[in-house]
Coordinates of C-alpha atoms in Angstrom, one line a residue:
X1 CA 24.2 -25.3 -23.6
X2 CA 24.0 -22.7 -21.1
X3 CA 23.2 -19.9 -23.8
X4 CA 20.5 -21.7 -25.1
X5 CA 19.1 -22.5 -21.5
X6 CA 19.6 -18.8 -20.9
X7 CA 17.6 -17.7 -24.4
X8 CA 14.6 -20.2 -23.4
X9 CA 14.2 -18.5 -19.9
X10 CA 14.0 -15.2 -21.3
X11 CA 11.6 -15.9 -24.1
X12 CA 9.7 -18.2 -21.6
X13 CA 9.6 -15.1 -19.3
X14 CA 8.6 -12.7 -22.3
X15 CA 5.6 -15.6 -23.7
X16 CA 4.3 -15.3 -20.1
X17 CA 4.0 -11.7 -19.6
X18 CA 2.8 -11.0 -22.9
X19 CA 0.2 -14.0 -22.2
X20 CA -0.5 -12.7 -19.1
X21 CA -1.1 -9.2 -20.2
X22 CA -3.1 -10.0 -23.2
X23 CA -4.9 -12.8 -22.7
X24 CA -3.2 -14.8 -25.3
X25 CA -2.2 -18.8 -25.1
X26 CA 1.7 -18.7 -23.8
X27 CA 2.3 -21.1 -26.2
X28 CA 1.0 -19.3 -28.9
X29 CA 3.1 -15.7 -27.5
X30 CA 5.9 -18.4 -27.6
X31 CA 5.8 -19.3 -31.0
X32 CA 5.4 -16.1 -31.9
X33 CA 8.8 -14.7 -30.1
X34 CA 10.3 -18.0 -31.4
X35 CA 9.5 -17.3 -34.7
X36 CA 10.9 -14.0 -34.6
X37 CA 14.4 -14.6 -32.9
X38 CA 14.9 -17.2 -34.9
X39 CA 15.2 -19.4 -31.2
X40 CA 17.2 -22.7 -32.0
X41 CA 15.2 -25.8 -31.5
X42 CA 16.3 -26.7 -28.2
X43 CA 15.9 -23.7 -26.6
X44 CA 12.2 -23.7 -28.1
X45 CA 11.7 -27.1 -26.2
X46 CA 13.2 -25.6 -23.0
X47 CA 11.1 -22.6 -22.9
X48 CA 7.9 -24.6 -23.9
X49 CA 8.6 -27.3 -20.8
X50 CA 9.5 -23.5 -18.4
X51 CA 6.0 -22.4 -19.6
X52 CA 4.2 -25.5 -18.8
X53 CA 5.9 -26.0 -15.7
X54 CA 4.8 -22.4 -14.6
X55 CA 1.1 -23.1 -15.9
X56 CA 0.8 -26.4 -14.2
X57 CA 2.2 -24.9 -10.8
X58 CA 1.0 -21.3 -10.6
X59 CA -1.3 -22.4 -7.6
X60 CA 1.4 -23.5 -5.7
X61 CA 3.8 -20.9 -6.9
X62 CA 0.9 -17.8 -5.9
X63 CA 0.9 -19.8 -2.5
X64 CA 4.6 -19.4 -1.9
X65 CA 4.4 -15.8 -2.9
X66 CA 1.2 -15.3 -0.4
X67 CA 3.7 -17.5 2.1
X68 CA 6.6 -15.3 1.9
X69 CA 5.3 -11.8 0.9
X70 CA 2.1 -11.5 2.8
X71 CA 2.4 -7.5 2.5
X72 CA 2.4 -8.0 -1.1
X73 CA -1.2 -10.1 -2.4
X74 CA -0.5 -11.3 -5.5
X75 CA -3.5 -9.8 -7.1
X76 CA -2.1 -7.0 -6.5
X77 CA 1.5 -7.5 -8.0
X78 CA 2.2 -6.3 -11.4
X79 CA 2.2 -9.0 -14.2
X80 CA 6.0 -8.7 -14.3
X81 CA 6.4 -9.5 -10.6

């Protein structure tokens, strides 16, 4: 279990940047990176319920980066970051 929690955060990770750097829907980078790893099933739904929890929160989560890294704005922070 842990191995396929640990390939869903890494292709939930990759879906985002890629989304975030191209413009793309992360859940269309996602079934493009799941397509080509060949990601098992349950990682899949993992990494599609990461993705949505990131999209649904990134408000709150930019607010707790503003919060805790003022030096840093978060428009300013690389995709990655």
């Amino acid at each position: 279990m842990a191995y396929v929690r640990r390939k869903a955060r890494i292709v939930a990770l990759q879906a985002l940047f890629e989304s975030d750097s191209s413009g793309h829907d992360p859940e269309m980078c996602l079934g493009w990176l799941a397509e080509e790893r060949t990601l098992p099933e349950a990682a899949l739904s993992y990494a599609q319920e990461l993705i949505r929890g990131v999209l649904e929160n990134k408000g709150r989560i930019d607010s707790l980066i503003k919060a805790h890294a003022p030096n840093w704005p978060v428009e300013q922070l690389s995709a990655i970051d």
